[in-house]
PDB file of C-alpha atoms in Angstrom:
ATOM      1  CA  MET A 264     -11.075 -86.366  31.136  1.00 44.00           C
ATOM      2  CA  PRO A 265     -14.529 -84.877  31.799  1.00 55.00           C
ATOM      3  CA  GLY A 266     -14.795 -81.135  32.408  1.00 54.00           C
ATOM      4  CA  GLN A 267     -15.889 -79.470  35.625  1.00 64.00           C
ATOM      5  CA  VAL A 268     -19.537 -79.604  36.704  1.00 79.00           C
ATOM      6  CA  GLN A 269     -20.654 -75.964  36.539  1.00 85.00           C
ATOM      7  CA  SER A 270     -23.226 -76.188  39.334  1.00 87.00           C
ATOM      8  CA  ILE A 271     -20.658 -77.639  41.736  1.00 88.00           C
ATOM      9  CA  ALA A 272     -18.122 -74.972  40.833  1.00 89.00           C
ATOM     10  CA  ARG A 273     -20.743 -72.285  41.460  1.00 92.00           C
ATOM     11  CA  ALA A 274     -21.751 -73.867  44.773  1.00 92.00           C
ATOM     12  CA  ALA A 275     -18.111 -73.834  45.872  1.00 89.00           C
ATOM     13  CA  ALA A 276     -17.842 -70.167  44.915  1.00 92.00           C
ATOM     14  CA  ILE A 277     -20.941 -69.338  46.978  1.00 93.00           C
ATOM     15  CA  LEU A 278     -19.484 -71.154  49.993  1.00 90.00           C
ATOM     16  CA  ARG A 279     -16.205 -69.270  49.671  1.00 88.00           C
ATOM     17  CA  LEU A 280     -18.094 -65.996  49.357  1.00 91.00           C
ATOM     18  CA  LEU A 281     -20.081 -66.681  52.527  1.00 89.00           C
ATOM     19  CA  ALA A 282     -16.909 -67.761  54.328  1.00 82.00           C
ATOM     20  CA  SER A 283     -15.127 -64.504  53.465  1.00 80.00           C
ATOM     21  CA  SER A 284     -18.069 -62.222  54.264  1.00 79.00           C
ATOM     22  CA  SER A 285     -18.157 -60.280  57.527  1.00 72.00           C
ATOM     23  CA  GLY A 286     -21.915 -60.874  57.798  1.00 80.00           C
ATOM     24  CA  ARG A 287     -24.848 -62.759  56.328  1.00 88.00           C
ATOM     25  CA  LEU A 288     -25.641 -62.255  52.633  1.00 93.00           C
ATOM     26  CA  GLY A 289     -28.921 -62.125  50.732  1.00 94.00           C
ATOM     27  CA  ILE A 290     -29.602 -63.873  47.424  1.00 96.00           C
ATOM     28  CA  GLY A 291     -29.266 -60.589  45.522  1.00 94.00           C
ATOM     29  CA  GLU A 292     -25.880 -59.877  47.107  1.00 94.00           C
ATOM     30  CA  ILE A 293     -24.636 -63.374  46.300  1.00 95.00           C
ATOM     31  CA  ALA A 294     -25.861 -63.124  42.714  1.00 94.00           C
ATOM     32  CA  ARG A 295     -24.195 -59.726  42.170  1.00 93.00           C
ATOM     33  CA  SER A 296     -20.892 -60.812  43.697  1.00 93.00           C
ATOM     34  CA  LEU A 297     -20.645 -63.879  41.440  1.00 94.00           C
ATOM     35  CA  ASP A 298     -22.352 -62.390  38.382  1.00 93.00           C
ATOM     36  CA  LEU A 299     -25.091 -65.045  38.463  1.00 94.00           C
ATOM     37  CA  PRO A 300     -28.818 -64.809  37.710  1.00 94.00           C
ATOM     38  CA  LYS A 301     -30.789 -64.522  40.950  1.00 94.00           C
ATOM     39  CA  GLY A 302     -32.775 -67.655  40.129  1.00 94.00           C
ATOM     40  CA  THR A 303     -29.584 -69.667  39.655  1.00 94.00           C
ATOM     41  CA  ALA A 304     -28.067 -68.366  42.889  1.00 94.00           C
ATOM     42  CA  HIS A 305     -31.281 -69.072  44.786  1.00 95.00           C
ATOM     43  CA  GLY A 306     -31.486 -72.651  43.521  1.00 94.00           C
ATOM     44  CA  ILE A 307     -27.898 -73.417  44.511  1.00 95.00           C
ATOM     45  CA  VAL A 308     -28.257 -71.792  47.934  1.00 95.00           C
ATOM     46  CA  ARG A 309     -31.452 -73.740  48.653  1.00 93.00           C
ATOM     47  CA  THR A 310     -29.660 -76.991  47.758  1.00 93.00           C
ATOM     48  CA  LEU A 311     -26.739 -76.093  50.029  1.00 92.00           C
ATOM     49  CA  GLN A 312     -29.254 -75.304  52.752  1.00 91.00           C
ATOM     50  CA  ASP A 313     -30.914 -78.693  52.323  1.00 89.00           C
ATOM     51  CA  VAL A 314     -27.606 -80.492  52.979  1.00 85.00           C
ATOM     52  CA  GLY A 315     -26.704 -78.282  55.935  1.00 84.00           C
ATOM     53  CA  PHE A 316     -23.848 -76.386  54.316  1.00 87.00           C
ATOM     54  CA  VAL A 317     -25.776 -73.095  54.464  1.00 90.00           C
ATOM     55  CA  GLU A 318     -28.195 -71.729  57.053  1.00 89.00           C
ATOM     56  CA  GLN A 319     -30.807 -68.982  56.668  1.00 92.00           C
ATOM     57  CA  ASP A 320     -31.412 -66.388  59.360  1.00 88.00           C
ATOM     58  CA  LYS A 321     -35.149 -66.386  60.097  1.00 87.00           C
ATOM     59  CA  THR A 322     -35.258 -62.664  60.887  1.00 89.00           C
ATOM     60  CA  SER A 323     -33.316 -61.186  57.959  1.00 91.00           C
ATOM     61  CA  GLY A 324     -33.758 -64.003  55.451  1.00 93.00           C
ATOM     62  CA  LYS A 325     -30.035 -63.840  54.677  1.00 94.00           C
ATOM     63  CA  TYR A 326     -27.601 -66.726  54.568  1.00 93.00           C
ATOM     64  CA  GLN A 327     -24.448 -67.856  56.350  1.00 88.00           C
ATOM     65  CA  LEU A 328     -22.312 -71.006  56.463  1.00 85.00           C
ATOM     66  CA  GLY A 329     -24.037 -73.959  58.097  1.00 80.00           C
ATOM     67  CA  ALA A 330     -22.826 -76.084  60.984  1.00 68.00           C
ATOM     68  CA  ALA A 331     -22.379 -79.148  58.774  1.00 68.00           C
ATOM     69  CA  LEU A 332     -19.853 -77.335  56.595  1.00 63.00           C
ATOM     70  CA  LEU A 333     -17.889 -75.954  59.535  1.00 51.00           C
ATOM     71  CA  HIS A 334     -17.013 -79.508  60.543  1.00 48.00           C
ATOM     72  CA  LEU A 335     -15.287 -79.990  57.208  1.00 51.00           C
ATOM     73  CA  GLY A 336     -12.992 -76.993  57.700  1.00 41.00           C
ATOM     74  CA  THR A 337     -12.434 -74.065  55.357  1.00 33.00           C
ATOM     75  CA  SER A 338      -9.971 -73.325  52.580  1.00 38.00           C
ATOM     76  CA  TYR A 339      -8.917 -70.330  50.504  1.00 42.00           C
ATOM     77  CA  LEU A 340      -6.793 -69.454  47.521  1.00 49.00           C
ATOM     78  CA  ASP A 341      -3.247 -69.085  48.780  1.00 59.00           C
ATOM     79  CA  VAL A 342      -1.649 -65.723  47.975  1.00 70.00           C
ATOM     80  CA  ASN A 343       1.398 -67.501  46.592  1.00 70.00           C
ATOM     81  CA  GLU A 344      -0.764 -69.395  44.107  1.00 76.00           C
ATOM     82  CA  LEU A 345      -2.443 -66.181  42.960  1.00 84.00           C
ATOM     83  CA  ARG A 346       0.963 -64.608  42.463  1.00 83.00           C
ATOM     84  CA  SER A 347       2.509 -67.601  40.705  1.00 82.00           C
ATOM     85  CA  ARG A 348      -0.425 -67.945  38.307  1.00 82.00           C
ATOM     86  CA  SER A 349      -0.382 -64.216  37.526  1.00 87.00           C
ATOM     87  CA  ILE A 350       3.309 -63.661  36.862  1.00 86.00           C
ATOM     88  CA  ASN A 351       3.230 -65.058  33.324  1.00 88.00           C
ATOM     89  CA  TRP A 352       0.579 -62.504  32.346  1.00 93.00           C
ATOM     90  CA  ALA A 353       1.703 -59.485  34.379  1.00 95.00           C
ATOM     91  CA  ASP A 354       5.044 -59.073  32.596  1.00 93.00           C
ATOM     92  CA  PRO A 355       3.511 -59.054  29.079  1.00 95.00           C
ATOM     93  CA  LEU A 356       0.844 -56.574  30.265  1.00 97.00           C
ATOM     94  CA  ALA A 357       3.563 -54.174  31.435  1.00 96.00           C
ATOM     95  CA  ALA A 358       5.437 -54.590  28.161  1.00 94.00           C
ATOM     96  CA  ARG A 359       2.333 -54.030  26.001  1.00 95.00           C
ATOM     97  CA  SER A 360       1.004 -51.067  27.963  1.00 96.00           C
ATOM     98  CA  GLY A 361       4.287 -49.412  28.901  1.00 95.00           C
ATOM     99  CA  GLU A 362       2.958 -48.945  32.447  1.00 96.00           C
ATOM    100  CA  ALA A 363       3.481 -50.477  35.885  1.00 96.00           C
ATOM    101  CA  VAL A 364       1.365 -53.526  36.688  1.00 97.00           C
ATOM    102  CA  ARG A 365       0.141 -54.703  40.090  1.00 96.00           C
ATOM    103  CA  ILE A 366      -1.821 -57.710  41.278  1.00 95.00           C
ATOM    104  CA  GLY A 367      -3.742 -57.443  44.527  1.00 94.00           C
ATOM    105  CA  THR A 368      -6.181 -59.209  46.815  1.00 93.00           C
ATOM    106  CA  LEU A 369      -8.181 -58.103  49.842  1.00 91.00           C
ATOM    107  CA  LEU A 370      -6.629 -58.552  53.265  1.00 86.00           C
ATOM    108  CA  ASP A 371      -8.252 -57.153  56.414  1.00 83.00           C
ATOM    109  CA  GLY A 372     -10.059 -54.435  54.491  1.00 88.00           C
ATOM    110  CA  LYS A 373      -7.012 -53.338  52.483  1.00 92.00           C
ATOM    111  CA  VAL A 374      -5.565 -54.280  49.103  1.00 94.00           C
ATOM    112  CA  LEU A 375      -2.468 -56.434  49.538  1.00 90.00           C
ATOM    113  CA  VAL A 376      -0.100 -56.073  46.560  1.00 91.00           C
ATOM    114  CA  VAL A 377       1.144 -59.603  45.841  1.00 90.00           C
ATOM    115  CA  HIS A 378       3.036 -58.847  42.624  1.00 91.00           C
ATOM    116  CA  HIS A 379       4.420 -55.686  41.022  1.00 93.00           C
ATOM    117  CA  VAL A 380       6.025 -55.264  37.609  1.00 93.00           C
ATOM    118  CA  PHE A 381       7.922 -52.026  37.108  1.00 92.00           C
ATOM    119  CA  ARG A 382       7.104 -49.686  34.257  1.00 91.00           C
ATOM    120  CA  PRO A 383       9.464 -50.730  31.418  1.00 88.00           C
ATOM    121  CA  ASP A 384      11.586 -47.568  31.297  1.00 85.00           C
ATOM    122  CA  ASP A 385      14.576 -46.156  33.145  1.00 76.00           C
ATOM    123  CA  THR A 386      12.692 -44.089  35.745  1.00 81.00           C
ATOM    124  CA  LEU A 387      13.276 -44.668  39.463  1.00 80.00           C
ATOM    125  CA  GLN A 388      10.542 -46.901  40.904  1.00 81.00           C
ATOM    126  CA  THR A 389       9.811 -48.495  44.278  1.00 83.00           C
ATOM    127  CA  LEU A 390       8.732 -52.113  44.678  1.00 82.00           C
ATOM    128  CA  ASP A 391       5.221 -52.275  46.161  1.00 85.00           C
ATOM    129  CA  VAL A 392       4.978 -56.012  46.896  1.00 84.00           C
ATOM    130  CA  GLY A 393       3.571 -56.398  50.406  1.00 84.00           C
ATOM    131  CA  SER A 394       2.131 -52.887  50.481  1.00 88.00           C
ATOM    132  CA  LEU A 395      -1.434 -52.303  51.665  1.00 91.00           C
ATOM    133  CA  LEU A 396      -3.487 -49.906  49.540  1.00 95.00           C
ATOM    134  CA  PRO A 397      -6.826 -48.236  50.345  1.00 95.00           C
ATOM    135  CA  PRO A 398      -9.573 -50.100  48.472  1.00 96.00           C
ATOM    136  CA  HIS A 399     -11.835 -47.099  47.847  1.00 96.00           C
ATOM    137  CA  ALA A 400      -9.126 -44.968  46.201  1.00 96.00           C
ATOM    138  CA  THR A 401      -7.473 -47.455  43.839  1.00 97.00           C
ATOM    139  CA  ALA A 402      -8.622 -49.239  40.692  1.00 98.00           C
ATOM    140  CA  LEU A 403      -7.536 -52.594  42.132  1.00 97.00           C
ATOM    141  CA  GLY A 404      -9.442 -51.941  45.336  1.00 97.00           C
ATOM    142  CA  LYS A 405     -12.656 -50.761  43.732  1.00 98.00           C
ATOM    143  CA  VAL A 406     -12.735 -53.821  41.488  1.00 98.00           C
ATOM    144  CA  LEU A 407     -12.316 -56.079  44.524  1.00 97.00           C
ATOM    145  CA  LEU A 408     -15.003 -54.202  46.471  1.00 97.00           C
ATOM    146  CA  ALA A 409     -17.420 -54.510  43.547  1.00 96.00           C
ATOM    147  CA  TYR A 410     -17.482 -58.290  44.020  1.00 95.00           C
ATOM    148  CA  ASP A 411     -17.244 -58.453  47.826  1.00 92.00           C
ATOM    149  CA  VAL A 412     -20.399 -57.140  49.464  1.00 89.00           C
ATOM    150  CA  GLY A 413     -19.076 -57.494  53.006  1.00 89.00           C
ATOM    151  CA  ALA A 414     -15.879 -55.569  52.312  1.00 92.00           C
ATOM    152  CA  ALA A 415     -17.776 -52.866  50.414  1.00 93.00           C
ATOM    153  CA  ASN A 416     -20.241 -52.427  53.271  1.00 91.00           C
ATOM    154  CA  SER A 417     -17.405 -52.125  55.779  1.00 92.00           C
ATOM    155  CA  VAL A 418     -15.775 -49.362  53.735  1.00 93.00           C
ATOM    156  CA  MET A 419     -19.024 -47.464  53.291  1.00 91.00           C
ATOM    157  CA  GLN A 420     -19.929 -47.729  56.956  1.00 90.00           C
ATOM    158  CA  GLY A 421     -16.561 -46.299  57.953  1.00 88.00           C
ATOM    159  CA  GLU A 422     -15.013 -42.961  57.075  1.00 89.00           C
ATOM    160  CA  PRO A 423     -13.036 -43.411  53.828  1.00 93.00           C
ATOM    161  CA  GLU A 424     -10.046 -41.088  53.716  1.00 95.00           C
ATOM    162  CA  PRO A 425     -10.074 -38.410  50.976  1.00 96.00           C
ATOM    163  CA  TYR A 426      -6.594 -38.669  49.457  1.00 97.00           C
ATOM    164  CA  THR A 427      -7.462 -36.044  46.832  1.00 97.00           C
ATOM    165  CA  ARG A 428     -10.545 -33.985  46.012  1.00 96.00           C
ATOM    166  CA  ARG A 429     -11.515 -36.728  43.522  1.00 96.00           C
ATOM    167  CA  THR A 430     -11.485 -39.608  46.042  1.00 96.00           C
ATOM    168  CA  LEU A 431     -14.877 -41.298  46.383  1.00 96.00           C
ATOM    169  CA  VAL A 432     -15.821 -41.062  50.058  1.00 94.00           C
ATOM    170  CA  THR A 433     -19.628 -41.240  50.149  1.00 94.00           C
ATOM    171  CA  ALA A 434     -21.786 -44.382  50.043  1.00 94.00           C
ATOM    172  CA  ARG A 435     -23.716 -42.961  47.090  1.00 95.00           C
ATOM    173  CA  THR A 436     -20.696 -42.327  44.857  1.00 95.00           C
ATOM    174  CA  LEU A 437     -19.010 -45.585  45.835  1.00 96.00           C
ATOM    175  CA  THR A 438     -22.164 -47.607  45.200  1.00 95.00           C
ATOM    176  CA  ARG A 439     -22.548 -46.059  41.753  1.00 96.00           C
ATOM    177  CA  ALA A 440     -18.887 -46.749  40.920  1.00 97.00           C
ATOM    178  CA  LEU A 441     -19.074 -50.386  42.056  1.00 97.00           C
ATOM    179  CA  THR A 442     -22.254 -50.955  40.050  1.00 96.00           C
ATOM    180  CA  GLU A 443     -20.540 -49.605  36.930  1.00 97.00           C
ATOM    181  CA  ILE A 444     -17.593 -51.943  37.518  1.00 97.00           C
ATOM    182  CA  ARG A 445     -19.873 -54.979  37.691  1.00 96.00           C
ATOM    183  CA  ASP A 446     -21.701 -53.816  34.566  1.00 96.00           C
ATOM    184  CA  ASN A 447     -18.512 -53.152  32.589  1.00 96.00           C
ATOM    185  CA  GLY A 448     -16.266 -55.899  33.940  1.00 96.00           C
ATOM    186  CA  TRP A 449     -13.437 -53.463  34.758  1.00 98.00           C
ATOM    187  CA  GLY A 450     -12.785 -50.341  36.820  1.00 98.00           C
ATOM    188  CA  ALA A 451     -10.587 -47.273  36.904  1.00 98.00           C
ATOM    189  CA  GLU A 452      -9.461 -44.454  39.128  1.00 97.00           C
ATOM    190  CA  ILE A 453      -8.286 -41.068  37.945  1.00 97.00           C
ATOM    191  CA  GLU A 454      -6.347 -38.985  40.475  1.00 97.00           C
ATOM    192  CA  GLU A 455      -8.288 -40.522  43.367  1.00 97.00           C
ATOM    193  CA  MET A 456      -5.158 -41.737  45.176  1.00 96.00           C
ATOM    194  CA  THR A 457      -2.401 -39.514  43.769  1.00 96.00           C
ATOM    195  CA  LEU A 458      -2.676 -36.337  41.712  1.00 96.00           C
ATOM    196  CA  GLY A 459      -1.500 -36.883  38.153  1.00 96.00           C
ATOM    197  CA  GLU A 460      -1.855 -40.677  38.357  1.00 97.00           C
ATOM    198  CA  ALA A 461      -4.549 -42.997  36.979  1.00 98.00           C
ATOM    199  CA  GLY A 462      -5.187 -46.732  36.990  1.00 98.00           C
ATOM    200  CA  ILE A 463      -7.230 -49.444  35.279  1.00 98.00           C
ATOM    201  CA  ALA A 464      -8.018 -52.874  36.765  1.00 98.00           C
ATOM    202  CA  ALA A 465     -10.093 -56.001  36.136  1.00 98.00           C
ATOM    203  CA  PRO A 466     -11.124 -58.932  38.338  1.00 97.00           C
ATOM    204  CA  ILE A 467      -9.299 -62.253  38.521  1.00 95.00           C
ATOM    205  CA  ARG A 468     -11.686 -65.156  39.090  1.00 92.00           C
ATOM    206  CA  GLY A 469     -11.180 -68.693  40.365  1.00 85.00           C
ATOM    207  CA  TYR A 470     -13.356 -71.792  40.233  1.00 76.00           C
ATOM    208  CA  GLY A 471     -17.046 -71.022  39.999  1.00 77.00           C
ATOM    209  CA  GLY A 472     -16.423 -67.385  39.113  1.00 83.00           C
ATOM    210  CA  LEU A 473     -15.391 -66.230  42.603  1.00 86.00           C
ATOM    211  CA  VAL A 474     -13.268 -63.068  42.408  1.00 91.00           C
ATOM    212  CA  VAL A 475      -9.984 -63.856  44.186  1.00 90.00           C
ATOM    213  CA  GLY A 476      -7.884 -60.895  43.099  1.00 94.00           C
ATOM    214  CA  ALA A 477      -7.431 -58.104  40.595  1.00 96.00           C
ATOM    215  CA  ILE A 478      -4.809 -57.102  38.055  1.00 97.00           C
ATOM    216  CA  GLY A 479      -4.253 -53.558  36.902  1.00 97.00           C
ATOM    217  CA  LEU A 480      -1.916 -50.968  35.474  1.00 98.00           C
ATOM    218  CA  SER A 481      -1.159 -47.437  36.595  1.00 96.00           C
ATOM    219  CA  GLY A 482       0.673 -44.436  35.238  1.00 96.00           C
ATOM    220  CA  PRO A 483       0.446 -40.728  34.435  1.00 96.00           C
ATOM    221  CA  VAL A 484      -3.042 -39.510  33.540  1.00 97.00           C
ATOM    222  CA  ASP A 485      -1.988 -38.244  30.119  1.00 95.00           C
ATOM    223  CA  ARG A 486      -0.802 -41.742  29.158  1.00 96.00           C
ATOM    224  CA  VAL A 487      -3.521 -43.834  30.781  1.00 97.00           C
ATOM    225  CA  CYS A 488      -6.389 -41.542  29.689  1.00 97.00           C
ATOM    226  CA  ASP A 489      -7.360 -39.957  26.388  1.00 94.00           C
ATOM    227  CA  GLY A 490      -7.912 -36.264  25.698  1.00 90.00           C
ATOM    228  CA  HIS A 491     -11.387 -36.439  27.250  1.00 92.00           C
ATOM    229  CA  GLY A 492     -10.109 -37.852  30.530  1.00 91.00           C
ATOM    230  CA  HIS A 493     -11.402 -41.380  29.873  1.00 96.00           C
ATOM    231  CA  PRO A 494      -9.286 -44.545  30.190  1.00 97.00           C
ATOM    232  CA  ARG A 495      -7.834 -45.473  26.814  1.00 97.00           C
ATOM    233  CA  PRO A 496      -9.839 -48.378  25.293  1.00 97.00           C
ATOM    234  CA  THR A 497      -6.650 -50.111  24.157  1.00 98.00           C
ATOM    235  CA  LEU A 498      -5.299 -50.203  27.716  1.00 98.00           C
ATOM    236  CA  VAL A 499      -8.655 -51.398  29.055  1.00 98.00           C
ATOM    237  CA  ALA A 500      -8.561 -54.256  26.546  1.00 98.00           C
ATOM    238  CA  TYR A 501      -5.008 -55.177  27.559  1.00 98.00           C
ATOM    239  CA  VAL A 502      -5.980 -55.335  31.243  1.00 98.00           C
ATOM    240  CA  ARG A 503      -9.139 -57.343  30.624  1.00 97.00           C
ATOM    241  CA  ASP A 504      -7.275 -59.806  28.406  1.00 96.00           C
ATOM    242  CA  ALA A 505      -4.669 -60.345  31.129  1.00 97.00           C
ATOM    243  CA  ALA A 506      -7.357 -60.802  33.803  1.00 96.00           C
ATOM    244  CA  ARG A 507      -9.173 -63.396  31.678  1.00 95.00           C
ATOM    245  CA  ALA A 508      -5.918 -65.266  31.038  1.00 94.00           C
ATOM    246  CA  VAL A 509      -5.067 -65.475  34.738  1.00 93.00           C
ATOM    247  CA  SER A 510      -8.659 -66.473  35.515  1.00 92.00           C
ATOM    248  CA  ARG A 511      -8.485 -69.331  33.014  1.00 90.00           C
ATOM    249  CA  ASP A 512      -5.270 -70.537  34.668  1.00 87.00           C
ATOM    250  CA  LEU A 513      -7.096 -70.552  38.017  1.00 84.00           C
ATOM    251  CA  GLY A 514      -9.944 -72.646  36.627  1.00 79.00           C
ATOM    252  CA  ALA A 515     -12.549 -70.003  35.806  1.00 80.00           C
ATOM    253  CA  ALA A 516     -13.651 -71.534  32.515  1.00 68.00           C
ATOM    254  CA  ARG A 517     -16.131 -68.769  31.680  1.00 59.00           C
ATOM    255  CA  TRP A 518     -13.389 -66.180  31.471  1.00 52.00           C
TER     256      TRP A 518
END
């Protein structure tokens, strides 16, 4: 059986990105969201434009879905599929790290928790499946925002709630944090949602590299972070390994 055609997979990812965006996107925004070279993104977008699947706004120069594509209908990764593909990797991550593990995806500007594995000890814990978390104050959310320009812009244009004094609530600090996540391939939060708690997360990708969710762990700061207040490299590696494994199951061959 032949493998997937990379250019087609990337084109599909661009179409899904445009479909999920709240507004038009520029080539730079598309390239950053999918971790593609600008030249590659531009070539694919121009081809999609030629066949009518993408249209360019003459005033802004940005792109949106074209009329020809709208006649074909739209599709998206079902939450149940994301959850079912992730379960096999979430349980081992909790066992290896000793911390709680959550898998989330964006829904109406919030992080929907689609799977939750309890911390493997005897402490009392509450199941978070179905909960909606603030994207700017959680590791899962910041990772998802880093690869969704429309969602990130919506958060920055609003008034993000400061859950603690460490919550990132300004466009400048959020932009810097999201850039670091794209550069590093993972993100963290330390006492930004709850005092004494920290989290680490990494993106889950589907066909073409489109980020469809995130997987992460959370726990007390003194266990998740080292003596300098930085996320422990071992835990970061565990999370990234799990994210790559789920991504491979979803067809993201590069990860």
